Amino acid sequence: MGQAASSLLGTLVGGAITILVARWQTARTIGSQGQLAAAQQVAAASLARSERERERSAEAARQLLERLADLYDWLPSLPDVGTSRPTLSQHARQQCASAMQSIRRGMQTDLYLIGDMQVRDRYRTLVKLTYDVGWRGVGREHRDRQIRDVRHYMRYVQFSLEAVIDGVSPPDHVAAPTLERGESEPWLPPALPWYWGDPADGS
């Protein structure tokens, strides 16, 4: 009788332990699955946020490229903007001044959507260069070089904006041209893309 009772008690205790262990393992599995699902949700949300930021940056870069294209067409009149007697036509002078205002507006709007601070700084530097030449007359004794300096730096900024659109690293940093330097050779970036000298590319 005693042995039977002990055996029954042992069976009951063993069963209870088995049930408790099974419940603990189930709870642990559910907890792990919940943590994994939460981590996956966080990762997915972070990826979606990064993709939205990249898309916004790319769209902003496209808008800035449009603004630069407008200025590119009127660059030969850039040194005329601050003068009352332009070398070229009065119409070209006015168009160039309007294009300058457009790229400055881009610095205050579209540029803030670009996350890469290097690209932002390069665009701001370009705006300063255009105003130094157009309104402040910096380096005016070298008119042709002024225009080519700004044109080449603009191309460098364009390459940087294209990198934002493509989602790749921008060109290496290089100091902007010094407009009042004595040499007559125009400024060039240190690494030129293969299409730089292609007449169809406008360089």
Short mmCIF file of C-alpha atoms in Angstrom, two decimals:
data_model
loop_
_atom_site.label_atom_id
_atom_site.label_comp_id
_atom_site.label_asym_id
_atom_site.label_seq_id
_atom_site.Cartn_x
_atom_site.Cartn_y
_atom_site.Cartn_z
CA MET A 1 0.00 0.00 0.00
CA GLY A 2 2.78 2.41 0.95
CA GLN A 3 4.79 1.57 -2.15
CA ALA A 4 1.78 2.16 -4.37
CA ALA A 5 1.16 5.53 -2.76
CA SER A 6 4.79 6.54 -3.17
CA SER A 7 4.75 5.41 -6.77
CA LEU A 8 1.58 7.36 -7.45
CA LEU A 9 2.98 10.45 -5.72
CA GLY A 10 6.18 10.17 -7.74
CA THR A 11 4.20 9.89 -10.93
CA LEU A 12 2.12 12.94 -10.05
CA VAL A 13 5.14 15.00 -9.08
CA GLY A 14 7.00 13.96 -12.23
CA GLY A 15 4.02 14.81 -14.37
CA ALA A 16 3.68 18.19 -12.71
CA ILE A 17 7.35 18.96 -13.28
CA THR A 18 7.06 17.90 -16.92
CA ILE A 19 4.08 20.20 -17.39
CA LEU A 20 5.87 23.12 -15.74
CA VAL A 21 8.98 22.58 -17.86
CA ALA A 22 6.88 22.35 -21.02
CA ARG A 23 5.05 25.58 -20.13
CA TRP A 24 8.33 27.34 -19.35
CA GLN A 25 9.83 26.23 -22.67
CA THR A 26 6.69 27.29 -24.53
CA ALA A 27 6.70 30.69 -22.83
CA ARG A 28 10.37 31.10 -23.56
CA THR A 29 9.86 30.19 -27.22
CA ILE A 30 6.95 32.61 -27.53
CA GLY A 31 9.04 35.32 -25.85
CA SER A 32 11.96 34.71 -28.20
CA GLN A 33 9.67 34.78 -31.21
CA GLY A 34 8.13 38.00 -29.98
CA GLN A 35 11.55 39.60 -29.52
CA LEU A 36 12.61 38.42 -32.98
CA ALA A 37 9.44 39.81 -34.54
CA ALA A 38 9.93 43.13 -32.74
CA ALA A 39 13.55 43.32 -33.89
CA GLN A 40 12.48 42.57 -37.45
CA GLN A 41 9.86 45.30 -37.30
CA VAL A 42 12.42 47.81 -36.03
CA ALA A 43 14.87 46.81 -38.78
CA ALA A 44 12.17 47.05 -41.45
CA ALA A 45 11.08 50.48 -40.20
CA SER A 46 14.70 51.67 -40.16
CA LEU A 47 15.25 50.39 -43.70
CA ALA A 48 12.06 52.05 -44.93
CA ARG A 49 13.06 55.32 -43.27
CA SER A 50 16.53 55.18 -44.87
CA GLU A 51 14.98 54.49 -48.26
CA ARG A 52 12.59 57.44 -47.92
CA GLU A 53 15.49 59.71 -46.94
CA ARG A 54 17.52 58.48 -49.91
CA GLU A 55 14.59 59.12 -52.26
CA ARG A 56 14.10 62.62 -50.85
CA SER A 57 17.82 63.35 -51.24
CA ALA A 58 17.78 62.05 -54.81
CA GLU A 59 14.76 64.16 -55.75
CA ALA A 60 16.31 67.26 -54.15
CA ALA A 61 19.54 66.62 -56.07
CA ARG A 62 17.55 66.43 -59.33
CA GLN A 63 15.90 69.77 -58.56
CA LEU A 64 19.26 71.38 -57.85
CA LEU A 65 20.68 69.99 -61.10
CA GLU A 66 17.83 71.68 -62.95
CA ARG A 67 18.70 74.98 -61.32
CA LEU A 68 22.38 74.57 -62.23
CA ALA A 69 21.48 73.75 -65.83
CA ASP A 70 19.68 77.10 -66.10
CA LEU A 71 22.74 78.96 -64.86
CA TYR A 72 25.08 76.92 -67.07
CA ASP A 73 23.39 78.35 -70.18
CA TRP A 74 24.12 81.94 -69.11
CA LEU A 75 27.55 81.60 -67.50
CA PRO A 76 29.35 83.74 -70.14
CA SER A 77 27.40 86.71 -68.75
CA LEU A 78 28.23 86.02 -65.11
CA PRO A 79 30.87 88.81 -64.85
CA ASP A 80 28.32 91.23 -66.37
CA VAL A 81 25.69 90.84 -63.66
CA GLY A 82 27.01 93.62 -61.43
CA THR A 83 27.78 96.08 -64.22
CA SER A 84 25.57 98.59 -65.98
CA ARG A 85 27.42 98.09 -69.29
CA PRO A 86 27.57 94.33 -69.93
CA THR A 87 30.07 92.93 -72.39
CA LEU A 88 27.34 90.71 -73.80
CA SER A 89 23.64 91.58 -74.12
CA GLN A 90 21.47 93.12 -71.44
CA HIS A 91 19.07 90.21 -71.90
CA ALA A 92 21.81 87.67 -71.17
CA ARG A 93 22.82 89.66 -68.09
CA GLN A 94 19.26 89.58 -66.75
CA GLN A 95 18.85 85.86 -67.45
CA CYS A 96 22.11 85.11 -65.67
CA ALA A 97 21.03 87.17 -62.64
CA SER A 98 17.73 85.26 -62.52
CA ALA A 99 19.55 81.93 -62.70
CA MET A 100 21.80 83.03 -59.83
CA GLN A 101 18.75 83.81 -57.72
CA SER A 102 17.38 80.35 -58.53
CA ILE A 103 20.47 78.49 -57.33
CA ARG A 104 20.48 80.61 -54.17
CA ARG A 105 16.84 79.67 -53.51
CA GLY A 106 17.83 76.04 -53.97
CA MET A 107 20.37 76.49 -51.19
CA GLN A 108 17.54 77.55 -48.89
CA THR A 109 15.05 74.82 -49.91
CA ASP A 110 16.08 71.66 -51.80
CA LEU A 111 19.55 71.53 -50.30
CA TYR A 112 18.21 70.80 -46.79
CA LEU A 113 16.75 67.51 -48.02
CA ILE A 114 20.22 66.20 -48.92
CA GLY A 115 21.79 64.34 -46.03
CA ASP A 116 25.41 64.41 -47.23
CA MET A 117 27.03 67.44 -45.58
CA GLN A 118 29.95 67.44 -48.04
CA VAL A 119 27.57 67.85 -50.96
CA ARG A 120 25.72 70.63 -49.13
CA ASP A 121 28.97 72.49 -48.48
CA ARG A 122 30.02 72.18 -52.12
CA TYR A 123 26.73 73.61 -53.33
CA ARG A 124 26.97 76.52 -50.89
CA THR A 125 30.53 77.18 -52.06
CA LEU A 126 29.32 77.27 -55.65
CA VAL A 127 26.65 79.82 -54.78
CA LYS A 128 29.31 81.97 -53.09
CA LEU A 129 31.59 81.71 -56.14
CA THR A 130 28.84 82.86 -58.50
CA TYR A 131 28.03 85.85 -56.29
CA ASP A 132 31.72 86.68 -55.87
CA VAL A 133 32.07 86.87 -59.65
CA GLY A 134 28.66 88.25 -60.57
CA TRP A 135 27.97 90.87 -57.91
CA ARG A 136 31.27 91.43 -56.13
CA GLY A 137 33.57 91.42 -59.16
CA VAL A 138 36.22 89.25 -57.51
CA GLY A 139 39.00 88.46 -59.99
CA ARG A 140 37.44 90.62 -62.73
CA GLU A 141 40.83 91.17 -64.42
CA HIS A 142 40.66 87.51 -65.53
CA ARG A 143 37.18 87.43 -67.06
CA ASP A 144 37.62 84.29 -69.15
CA ARG A 145 39.23 82.41 -66.27
CA GLN A 146 36.48 83.58 -63.89
CA ILE A 147 33.88 81.97 -66.12
CA ARG A 148 35.83 78.76 -66.58
CA ASP A 149 36.62 78.49 -62.87
CA VAL A 150 32.93 78.70 -61.99
CA ARG A 151 31.96 76.39 -64.85
CA HIS A 152 34.43 73.72 -63.77
CA TYR A 153 33.50 73.96 -60.10
CA MET A 154 29.86 73.77 -61.11
CA ARG A 155 30.61 70.55 -62.97
CA TYR A 156 32.30 69.22 -59.83
CA VAL A 157 29.14 70.03 -57.85
CA GLN A 158 27.03 68.39 -60.55
CA PHE A 159 29.08 65.18 -60.22
CA SER A 160 28.50 65.33 -56.46
CA LEU A 161 24.73 65.69 -56.94
CA GLU A 162 24.73 62.83 -59.45
CA ALA A 163 26.40 60.67 -56.80
CA VAL A 164 23.51 61.47 -54.42
CA ILE A 165 21.04 60.36 -57.08
CA ASP A 166 22.97 57.16 -57.76
CA GLY A 167 23.43 56.41 -54.07
CA VAL A 168 27.23 56.28 -54.30
CA SER A 169 30.06 58.20 -52.64
CA PRO A 170 30.62 61.71 -54.03
CA PRO A 171 33.93 62.71 -55.64
CA ASP A 172 36.85 63.35 -53.27
CA HIS A 173 36.95 66.72 -51.58
CA VAL A 174 38.98 69.44 -53.25
CA ALA A 175 39.38 73.12 -52.39
CA ALA A 176 37.39 75.55 -54.50
CA PRO A 177 39.20 77.86 -56.93
CA THR A 178 40.73 81.08 -55.63
CA LEU A 179 39.34 83.71 -57.97
CA GLU A 180 42.06 86.31 -57.28
CA ARG A 181 45.06 84.06 -57.96
CA GLY A 182 47.70 85.21 -60.41
CA GLU A 183 47.87 82.21 -62.75
CA SER A 184 45.82 82.21 -65.93
CA GLU A 185 45.01 78.49 -66.09
CA PRO A 186 41.46 77.64 -65.02
CA TRP A 187 40.72 75.50 -61.98
CA LEU A 188 40.11 71.80 -62.50
CA PRO A 189 39.05 69.06 -60.09
CA PRO A 190 41.78 66.47 -59.39
CA ALA A 191 39.88 63.52 -60.91
CA LEU A 192 37.94 64.01 -64.12
CA PRO A 193 35.25 61.59 -65.31
CA TRP A 194 35.72 60.01 -68.73
CA TYR A 195 33.03 62.20 -70.31
CA TRP A 196 34.48 65.54 -69.09
CA GLY A 197 36.00 66.42 -72.45
CA ASP A 198 33.10 65.15 -74.59
CA PRO A 199 31.65 68.12 -76.55
CA ALA A 200 28.18 66.58 -76.17
CA ASP A 201 28.56 66.91 -72.41
CA GLY A 202 29.02 70.67 -72.60
CA SER A 203 32.34 70.90 -70.80
#
